[in-house]
């Protein structure tokens, strides 16, 4: 317990360190028992975490519960997210059990992450996954068609979370004319977001996806129907099915049809597969710093006459001027205003 020194009453008052999180006690510090082990959360369903650890026998999965007291540096945030490095206290179990059980006692600081605002709660962070390098924003040419505002939100979340965004446009086999997409997505190459064109069913462009994901951890994210499962199966095949079965068996009774999970790639590296998502409420962005995440506005926003400027109605706004002159893409500006309107401060 930390104590506050030199308080006006002349005696020591303990600083409140603990926070409650869905019935669990979350604290900043504590002691880690010697027999604990370190693992990575590969799937999280409710209070059950499937963790992967390295033992002398190789890779081992441990089915963990999250209960009681958990030591975590993260405040108002998801307690355990896929990708988190966790400290586990394993239960005593006979050697022959297929999957040992344990309890999550601590979560380490996240190196990178993708977060959105938790549904219905404007003050808490929902971490979709952590400790990975690339976000592959999946889109398709057709059924469903993509939404650039959604893509823009994810690009901002990447910048905040320290992750590199990449766009993957699937179902190129359905497109008669790819020049439309080249032009429509041109703005992203301009702001250094690479675009990968591929067809998960035909196999075209898959070598480039393999090269991109090799020896790294990549989160696959996009709306339902873009072909995420088809792509994952093409890259991994049987292994994806096996991890799904293990997760479903150990985490029985829970809603297992759609959950975030980390999978090994047979050629090295890992992917984090996530269920189809359409909505993405911004986390950790406010009205005054939003424009800084639109790098195509970089040249202009510091030249506005009045600062701070929201670039919506202010006289002498350099962003509005650039928009009028066609130097800023109208859809990108619309997407900026669209996010701005959802922010409370
Ligand atoms: N023509 C074409 N169809 C594709 C391609 N990739 C996927 N599909 C089809 O698109 C549909 C959706 O594919 P899924 O892989 O199930 O999509 P998903 O993103 O996993 O969707 P959810 O499971 O709902 O999250 C299926 O009918 C696939 O066969 C592609 O490259 N070309
Ligand atoms: Zn302005």
CSV table of C-alpha atoms and ligand atoms in Angstrom, one decimal:
chain,number,residue,atom,x,y,z
A,1,UNK,CA,0.0,0.0,0.0
A,2,UNK,CA,1.3,3.5,-0.9
A,3,UNK,CA,1.0,6.3,1.7
A,4,UNK,CA,0.6,10.0,1.2
A,5,UNK,CA,3.3,11.8,3.1
A,6,UNK,CA,3.1,15.3,4.7
A,7,UNK,CA,-0.6,15.6,4.6
A,8,UNK,CA,-2.1,18.5,6.6
A,9,UNK,CA,-3.5,16.3,9.3
A,10,UNK,CA,0.0,15.1,10.1
A,11,UNK,CA,-0.8,11.5,9.9
A,12,UNK,CA,-0.5,8.9,7.1
A,13,UNK,CA,-3.6,8.4,5.0
A,14,UNK,CA,-3.6,5.4,2.6
A,15,UNK,CA,-4.2,6.4,-1.0
A,16,UNK,CA,-7.0,4.4,-2.6
A,17,UNK,CA,-5.3,2.1,-5.0
A,18,UNK,CA,-8.1,-0.4,-5.7
A,19,UNK,CA,-10.8,-0.1,-8.2
A,20,UNK,CA,-13.7,-2.4,-8.7
A,21,UNK,CA,-14.3,-3.9,-12.2
A,22,UNK,CA,-17.3,-6.1,-12.7
A,23,UNK,CA,-17.0,-7.6,-9.3
A,24,UNK,CA,-13.2,-7.9,-9.4
A,25,UNK,CA,-10.8,-5.9,-7.4
A,26,UNK,CA,-8.2,-4.2,-9.6
A,27,UNK,CA,-5.1,-2.8,-8.0
A,28,UNK,CA,-1.9,-1.1,-9.3
A,29,UNK,CA,0.5,-3.1,-7.2
A,30,UNK,CA,0.9,-6.3,-5.3
A,31,UNK,CA,3.2,-9.3,-5.0
A,32,UNK,CA,3.4,-12.0,-7.6
A,33,UNK,CA,3.8,-15.5,-6.2
A,34,UNK,CA,6.9,-17.4,-7.2
A,35,UNK,CA,5.0,-20.3,-8.8
A,36,UNK,CA,3.2,-18.0,-11.2
A,37,UNK,CA,3.9,-18.2,-15.0
A,38,UNK,CA,3.7,-15.7,-17.8
A,39,UNK,CA,1.4,-16.2,-20.8
A,40,UNK,CA,-0.4,-14.5,-23.6
A,41,UNK,CA,-4.1,-14.2,-23.8
A,42,UNK,CA,-5.2,-15.9,-27.0
A,43,UNK,CA,-8.9,-15.7,-26.5
A,44,UNK,CA,-11.1,-14.0,-24.0
A,45,UNK,CA,-14.8,-15.0,-23.5
A,46,UNK,CA,-16.5,-13.5,-20.5
A,47,UNK,CA,-14.4,-14.3,-17.4
A,48,UNK,CA,-12.5,-17.1,-19.1
A,49,UNK,CA,-9.2,-16.5,-20.8
A,50,UNK,CA,-7.3,-19.0,-22.8
A,51,UNK,CA,-3.7,-18.4,-22.3
A,52,UNK,CA,-0.7,-19.7,-24.2
A,53,UNK,CA,2.5,-20.3,-22.3
A,54,UNK,CA,5.9,-21.7,-23.3
A,55,UNK,CA,7.1,-24.6,-21.2
A,56,UNK,CA,10.1,-26.9,-21.6
A,57,UNK,CA,7.7,-29.3,-23.4
A,58,UNK,CA,6.8,-26.6,-25.9
A,59,UNK,CA,3.6,-24.6,-26.2
A,60,UNK,CA,0.9,-25.1,-23.5
A,61,UNK,CA,-2.6,-23.7,-23.2
A,62,UNK,CA,-4.0,-22.9,-19.8
A,63,UNK,CA,-7.6,-22.1,-19.2
A,64,UNK,CA,-7.8,-19.2,-16.8
A,65,UNK,CA,-10.5,-17.5,-14.8
A,66,UNK,CA,-10.4,-13.8,-14.1
A,67,UNK,CA,-11.6,-13.4,-10.5
A,68,UNK,CA,-10.8,-11.9,-7.2
A,69,UNK,CA,-7.9,-9.5,-7.2
A,70,UNK,CA,-6.1,-8.6,-10.4
A,71,UNK,CA,-3.0,-6.3,-10.6
A,72,UNK,CA,-3.2,-4.1,-13.7
A,73,UNK,CA,-1.8,-0.7,-14.7
A,74,UNK,CA,-4.8,0.1,-16.9
A,75,UNK,CA,-7.6,2.3,-15.6
A,76,UNK,CA,-11.2,2.3,-16.9
A,77,UNK,CA,-10.2,-0.2,-19.5
A,78,UNK,CA,-10.8,-3.8,-20.6
A,79,UNK,CA,-9.3,-6.0,-17.8
A,80,UNK,CA,-7.9,-8.7,-20.1
A,81,UNK,CA,-7.8,-8.3,-23.9
A,82,UNK,CA,-6.5,-10.7,-26.5
A,83,UNK,CA,-2.7,-10.1,-26.9
A,84,UNK,CA,-2.2,-9.1,-23.3
A,85,UNK,CA,0.7,-10.5,-21.4
A,86,UNK,CA,-0.7,-12.0,-18.3
A,87,UNK,CA,0.6,-13.6,-15.1
A,88,UNK,CA,-1.1,-16.8,-14.2
A,89,UNK,CA,-1.3,-18.7,-11.0
A,90,UNK,CA,-1.8,-22.3,-12.2
A,91,UNK,CA,-3.9,-24.7,-10.2
A,92,UNK,CA,-2.5,-28.0,-9.0
A,93,UNK,CA,-3.6,-30.6,-11.5
A,94,UNK,CA,-2.7,-34.2,-12.4
A,95,UNK,CA,-0.1,-34.4,-15.2
A,96,UNK,CA,-2.4,-36.1,-17.6
A,97,UNK,CA,-4.9,-33.3,-18.0
A,98,UNK,CA,-5.1,-32.0,-21.5
A,99,UNK,CA,-5.5,-28.3,-20.5
A,100,UNK,CA,-4.4,-27.1,-17.1
A,101,UNK,CA,-6.4,-24.5,-15.2
A,102,UNK,CA,-5.3,-21.3,-13.5
A,103,UNK,CA,-6.2,-17.8,-12.5
A,104,UNK,CA,-5.1,-14.5,-14.0
A,105,UNK,CA,-3.4,-12.5,-11.2
A,106,UNK,CA,-1.8,-9.7,-13.2
A,107,UNK,CA,-1.8,-7.9,-16.6
A,108,UNK,CA,1.3,-6.2,-17.9
A,109,UNK,CA,1.3,-2.8,-19.6
A,110,UNK,CA,0.1,-2.9,-23.2
A,111,UNK,CA,2.8,-2.0,-25.8
A,112,UNK,CA,0.2,-1.3,-28.5
A,113,UNK,CA,-3.5,-1.6,-28.8
A,114,UNK,CA,-6.7,-0.9,-30.8
A,115,UNK,CA,-9.4,0.6,-28.6
A,116,UNK,CA,-12.9,2.0,-29.0
A,117,UNK,CA,-15.3,3.5,-26.6
A,118,UNK,CA,-17.1,0.8,-24.8
A,119,UNK,CA,-20.7,0.5,-25.9
A,120,UNK,CA,-23.0,2.6,-23.8
A,121,UNK,CA,-20.3,3.8,-21.5
A,122,UNK,CA,-18.5,7.0,-22.7
A,123,UNK,CA,-15.9,6.8,-20.0
A,124,UNK,CA,-14.4,3.4,-20.5
A,125,UNK,CA,-12.1,1.9,-23.0
A,126,UNK,CA,-12.8,-1.3,-24.9
A,127,UNK,CA,-9.5,-2.8,-26.0
A,128,UNK,CA,-10.1,-5.1,-28.9
A,129,UNK,CA,-6.6,-6.5,-28.9
A,130,UNK,CA,-3.2,-5.5,-27.7
A,131,UNK,CA,0.5,-6.0,-28.4
A,132,UNK,CA,0.4,-6.4,-32.2
A,133,UNK,CA,2.1,-4.5,-35.0
A,134,UNK,CA,-0.4,-4.2,-37.9
A,135,UNK,CA,-4.1,-3.7,-38.3
A,136,UNK,CA,-5.4,-5.1,-41.6
A,137,UNK,CA,-8.5,-3.2,-42.3
A,138,UNK,CA,-10.6,-5.5,-44.4
A,139,UNK,CA,-12.9,-4.2,-47.0
A,140,UNK,CA,-14.5,-5.7,-50.1
A,141,UNK,CA,-15.3,-4.4,-53.6
A,142,UNK,CA,-18.8,-5.6,-53.4
A,143,UNK,CA,-21.3,-7.2,-50.9
A,144,UNK,CA,-20.6,-5.4,-48.6
A,145,UNK,CA,-19.2,-2.3,-50.2
A,146,UNK,CA,-16.8,-0.4,-48.0
A,147,UNK,CA,-17.4,2.7,-45.9
A,148,UNK,CA,-14.5,5.1,-45.9
A,149,UNK,CA,-15.6,6.8,-42.7
A,150,UNK,CA,-15.2,3.5,-41.0
A,151,UNK,CA,-11.8,3.1,-42.5
A,152,UNK,CA,-10.8,6.6,-41.3
A,153,UNK,CA,-11.9,5.8,-37.8
A,154,UNK,CA,-9.7,2.7,-37.7
A,155,UNK,CA,-6.7,4.7,-39.1
A,156,UNK,CA,-7.0,7.1,-36.2
A,157,UNK,CA,-7.4,4.3,-33.7
A,158,UNK,CA,-4.1,2.9,-35.1
A,159,UNK,CA,-2.3,6.1,-34.6
A,160,UNK,CA,-3.5,6.4,-31.0
A,161,UNK,CA,-2.7,2.8,-30.2
A,162,UNK,CA,0.8,2.7,-31.9
A,163,UNK,CA,-0.3,0.2,-34.7
A,164,UNK,CA,0.4,0.4,-38.4
A,165,UNK,CA,-2.8,0.5,-40.5
A,166,UNK,CA,-3.0,-1.3,-43.8
A,167,UNK,CA,-6.1,-1.7,-46.0
A,168,UNK,CA,-7.0,-5.1,-47.6
A,169,UNK,CA,-9.5,-4.9,-50.4
A,170,UNK,CA,-10.9,-8.4,-51.0
A,171,UNK,CA,-13.2,-9.8,-53.8
A,172,UNK,CA,-11.2,-8.1,-56.6
A,173,UNK,CA,-12.5,-11.0,-58.8
A,174,UNK,CA,-16.0,-9.3,-58.6
A,175,UNK,CA,-14.7,-6.0,-59.9
A,176,UNK,CA,-14.9,-5.3,-63.6
A,177,UNK,CA,-12.8,-2.2,-63.4
A,178,UNK,CA,-10.2,-1.8,-60.7
A,179,UNK,CA,-9.3,1.8,-61.7
A,180,UNK,CA,-12.4,2.9,-59.9
A,181,UNK,CA,-11.0,1.5,-56.6
A,182,UNK,CA,-7.5,2.9,-57.3
A,183,UNK,CA,-9.0,6.4,-57.6
A,184,UNK,CA,-11.5,6.0,-54.8
A,185,UNK,CA,-8.8,4.9,-52.4
A,186,UNK,CA,-6.1,7.1,-53.7
A,187,UNK,CA,-6.2,9.4,-50.6
A,188,UNK,CA,-4.9,6.5,-48.4
A,189,UNK,CA,-1.8,6.0,-50.4
A,190,UNK,CA,-1.3,9.7,-50.0
A,191,UNK,CA,-1.3,9.4,-46.2
A,192,UNK,CA,1.0,6.4,-46.3
A,193,UNK,CA,-1.6,3.7,-45.7
A,194,UNK,CA,-0.8,0.9,-48.1
A,195,UNK,CA,-3.6,-1.0,-49.9
A,196,UNK,CA,-3.4,-4.7,-50.7
A,197,UNK,CA,-5.8,-6.0,-53.4
A,198,UNK,CA,-6.7,-9.6,-53.2
A,199,UNK,CA,-9.3,-12.3,-53.8
A,200,UNK,CA,-9.6,-14.8,-50.9
A,201,UNK,CA,-11.5,-17.3,-53.1
A,202,UNK,CA,-9.4,-17.0,-56.2
A,203,UNK,CA,-6.1,-16.7,-54.3
A,204,UNK,CA,-4.8,-13.7,-56.2
A,205,UNK,CA,-2.8,-11.2,-54.1
A,206,UNK,CA,-2.5,-13.8,-51.3
A,207,UNK,CA,1.3,-14.0,-51.5
A,208,UNK,CA,1.5,-10.3,-50.7
A,209,UNK,CA,-0.7,-10.8,-47.6
A,210,UNK,CA,1.6,-13.7,-46.5
A,211,UNK,CA,4.6,-11.4,-46.9
A,212,UNK,CA,2.8,-8.7,-44.9
A,213,UNK,CA,1.8,-10.9,-42.0
A,214,UNK,CA,5.0,-13.1,-41.9
A,215,UNK,CA,6.8,-12.9,-38.5
A,216,UNK,CA,4.5,-10.2,-37.2
A,217,UNK,CA,1.2,-10.1,-35.3
A,218,UNK,CA,-1.7,-8.7,-37.4
A,219,UNK,CA,-5.2,-7.9,-36.3
A,220,UNK,CA,-7.8,-8.7,-39.0
A,221,UNK,CA,-10.7,-6.3,-38.7
A,222,UNK,CA,-13.7,-5.5,-40.8
A,223,UNK,CA,-17.5,-5.8,-41.3
A,224,UNK,CA,-19.2,-9.1,-41.6
A,225,UNK,CA,-19.1,-10.6,-45.0
A,226,UNK,CA,-15.9,-9.1,-46.3
A,227,UNK,CA,-14.3,-12.5,-46.5
A,228,UNK,CA,-12.3,-12.6,-43.2
A,229,UNK,CA,-13.0,-16.3,-42.5
A,230,UNK,CA,-12.2,-17.2,-46.1
A,231,UNK,CA,-8.9,-15.4,-45.9
A,232,UNK,CA,-8.1,-16.9,-42.5
A,233,UNK,CA,-8.8,-20.4,-43.8
A,234,UNK,CA,-6.7,-19.8,-46.8
A,235,UNK,CA,-3.7,-18.7,-44.6
A,236,UNK,CA,-4.2,-21.2,-41.8
A,237,UNK,CA,-6.7,-23.9,-42.6
A,238,UNK,CA,-6.9,-26.7,-40.1
A,239,UNK,CA,-5.1,-24.9,-37.3
A,240,UNK,CA,-7.8,-22.2,-37.2
A,241,UNK,CA,-10.4,-24.9,-36.8
A,242,UNK,CA,-8.5,-26.6,-34.0
A,243,UNK,CA,-8.1,-23.4,-31.9
A,244,UNK,CA,-11.8,-22.7,-32.4
A,245,UNK,CA,-12.6,-26.1,-31.1
A,246,UNK,CA,-10.3,-25.8,-28.0
A,247,UNK,CA,-11.8,-22.4,-27.2
A,248,UNK,CA,-15.3,-23.7,-27.5
A,249,UNK,CA,-14.6,-26.8,-25.4
A,250,UNK,CA,-12.9,-25.0,-22.6
A,251,UNK,CA,-15.2,-22.0,-22.6
A,252,UNK,CA,-18.4,-23.9,-23.0
A,253,UNK,CA,-21.7,-22.4,-22.2
A,254,UNK,CA,-20.6,-19.0,-23.4
A,255,UNK,CA,-21.4,-17.2,-26.6
A,256,UNK,CA,-18.6,-18.7,-28.7
A,257,UNK,CA,-19.8,-18.0,-32.3
A,258,UNK,CA,-17.9,-14.7,-32.4
A,259,UNK,CA,-15.0,-13.8,-30.3
A,260,UNK,CA,-11.5,-12.3,-30.8
A,261,UNK,CA,-8.8,-15.0,-31.0
A,262,UNK,CA,-5.1,-15.1,-31.7
A,263,UNK,CA,-3.9,-17.8,-34.2
A,264,UNK,CA,-0.4,-18.9,-35.3
A,265,UNK,CA,0.5,-18.6,-38.9
A,266,UNK,CA,2.2,-21.7,-40.3
A,267,UNK,CA,4.8,-19.6,-42.0
A,268,UNK,CA,5.7,-17.6,-38.9
A,269,UNK,CA,3.8,-14.8,-37.2
A,270,UNK,CA,0.3,-14.6,-35.8
A,271,UNK,CA,-3.1,-13.1,-36.7
A,272,UNK,CA,-5.8,-11.9,-34.4
A,273,UNK,CA,-9.1,-12.8,-35.9
A,274,UNK,CA,-12.1,-10.6,-34.8
A,275,UNK,CA,-15.8,-10.9,-35.4
A,276,UNK,CA,-17.4,-8.6,-38.0
A,277,UNK,CA,-17.9,-5.0,-36.7
A,278,UNK,CA,-19.6,-2.1,-38.3
A,279,UNK,CA,-19.6,0.5,-35.5
A,280,UNK,CA,-16.5,2.0,-34.1
A,281,UNK,CA,-16.9,4.8,-31.5
A,282,UNK,CA,-13.6,6.8,-31.1
A,283,UNK,CA,-11.6,6.5,-27.9
A,284,UNK,CA,-9.1,9.0,-26.6
A,285,UNK,CA,-9.8,11.7,-29.2
A,286,UNK,CA,-11.3,15.1,-28.5
A,287,UNK,CA,-12.7,17.9,-30.6
A,288,UNK,CA,-9.4,19.8,-30.5
A,289,UNK,CA,-7.0,17.1,-31.4
A,290,UNK,CA,-9.1,15.2,-34.0
A,291,UNK,CA,-7.8,17.2,-37.0
A,292,UNK,CA,-4.2,16.3,-36.0
A,293,UNK,CA,-5.0,12.7,-36.9
A,294,UNK,CA,-6.1,13.8,-40.5
A,295,UNK,CA,-2.6,14.0,-42.0
A,296,UNK,CA,-3.9,15.3,-45.3
A,297,UNK,CA,-4.9,18.5,-43.2
A,298,UNK,CA,-1.3,18.8,-41.8
A,299,UNK,CA,-0.2,21.5,-44.2
A,300,UNK,CA,-3.2,23.7,-43.3
A,301,UNK,CA,-4.6,23.4,-39.8
A,302,UNK,CA,-1.9,25.5,-38.1
A,303,UNK,CA,-2.6,28.4,-40.4
A,304,UNK,CA,-6.1,29.0,-39.3
A,305,UNK,CA,-6.7,32.6,-38.2
A,306,UNK,CA,-8.1,31.7,-34.8
A,307,UNK,CA,-6.7,28.8,-32.8
A,308,UNK,CA,-8.1,26.6,-31.5
A,309,UNK,CA,-10.2,26.1,-34.5
A,310,UNK,CA,-12.7,23.2,-35.2
A,311,UNK,CA,-12.4,23.9,-38.9
A,312,UNK,CA,-16.2,24.0,-39.3
A,313,UNK,CA,-17.4,27.6,-39.3
A,314,UNK,CA,-14.6,29.8,-38.1
A,315,UNK,CA,-13.6,32.8,-40.3
A,316,UNK,CA,-10.1,32.6,-41.7
A,317,UNK,CA,-10.0,28.8,-41.4
A,318,UNK,CA,-7.2,27.4,-43.5
A,319,UNK,CA,-8.7,23.9,-43.6
A,320,UNK,CA,-12.0,25.2,-45.0
A,321,UNK,CA,-10.1,27.3,-47.6
A,322,UNK,CA,-8.1,24.3,-48.7
A,323,UNK,CA,-11.4,22.3,-49.0
A,324,UNK,CA,-12.9,25.0,-51.2
A,325,UNK,CA,-9.8,25.0,-53.4
A,326,UNK,CA,-10.0,21.2,-53.7
A,327,UNK,CA,-6.7,20.6,-51.9
A,328,UNK,CA,-8.5,18.6,-49.2
A,329,UNK,CA,-10.6,15.6,-50.3
A,330,UNK,CA,-14.3,16.4,-49.7
A,331,UNK,CA,-15.1,12.9,-48.4
A,332,UNK,CA,-12.2,13.0,-45.9
A,333,UNK,CA,-13.5,16.4,-44.7
A,334,UNK,CA,-17.0,14.9,-44.3
A,335,UNK,CA,-15.6,12.0,-42.4
A,336,UNK,CA,-13.8,14.5,-40.1
A,337,UNK,CA,-17.0,16.4,-39.4
A,338,UNK,CA,-18.9,13.1,-38.9
A,339,UNK,CA,-16.5,12.1,-36.1
A,340,UNK,CA,-16.3,15.6,-34.7
A,341,UNK,CA,-20.1,15.5,-34.2
A,342,UNK,CA,-19.9,12.4,-32.1
A,343,UNK,CA,-17.3,13.8,-29.7
A,344,UNK,CA,-18.5,15.4,-26.5
A,345,UNK,CA,-15.5,17.7,-25.8
B,1,LIG,N1,-16.4,-13.5,-55.1
B,1,LIG,C1,-15.7,-13.6,-53.9
B,1,LIG,N2,-16.4,-14.0,-52.8
B,1,LIG,C2,-15.7,-14.1,-51.7
B,1,LIG,C3,-14.4,-13.8,-51.6
B,1,LIG,N3,-14.0,-13.9,-50.3
B,1,LIG,C4,-15.1,-14.3,-49.6
B,1,LIG,N4,-16.2,-14.4,-50.5
B,1,LIG,C5,-17.5,-14.8,-50.1
B,1,LIG,O1,-18.1,-13.8,-49.3
B,1,LIG,C6,-19.0,-14.4,-48.3
B,1,LIG,C7,-18.6,-14.0,-46.9
B,1,LIG,O2,-17.3,-14.6,-46.7
B,1,LIG,P1,-16.8,-15.0,-45.2
B,1,LIG,O3,-15.4,-15.4,-45.3
B,1,LIG,O4,-17.7,-15.8,-44.5
B,1,LIG,O5,-16.9,-13.5,-44.6
B,1,LIG,P2,-16.6,-13.0,-43.1
B,1,LIG,O6,-16.0,-11.7,-43.2
B,1,LIG,O7,-15.8,-14.1,-42.3
B,1,LIG,O8,-18.0,-12.9,-42.5
B,1,LIG,P3,-18.6,-13.2,-41.1
B,1,LIG,O9,-18.3,-14.6,-40.8
B,1,LIG,O10,-20.0,-12.8,-41.2
B,1,LIG,O11,-17.8,-12.2,-40.2
B,1,LIG,C8,-18.9,-15.9,-48.6
B,1,LIG,O12,-20.0,-16.3,-49.4
B,1,LIG,C9,-17.6,-16.1,-49.3
B,1,LIG,O13,-17.6,-17.2,-50.2
B,1,LIG,C10,-13.7,-13.4,-52.8
B,1,LIG,O14,-12.5,-13.1,-52.8
B,1,LIG,N5,-14.4,-13.3,-53.9
B,2,LIG,ZN1,-9.6,25.9,-39.1
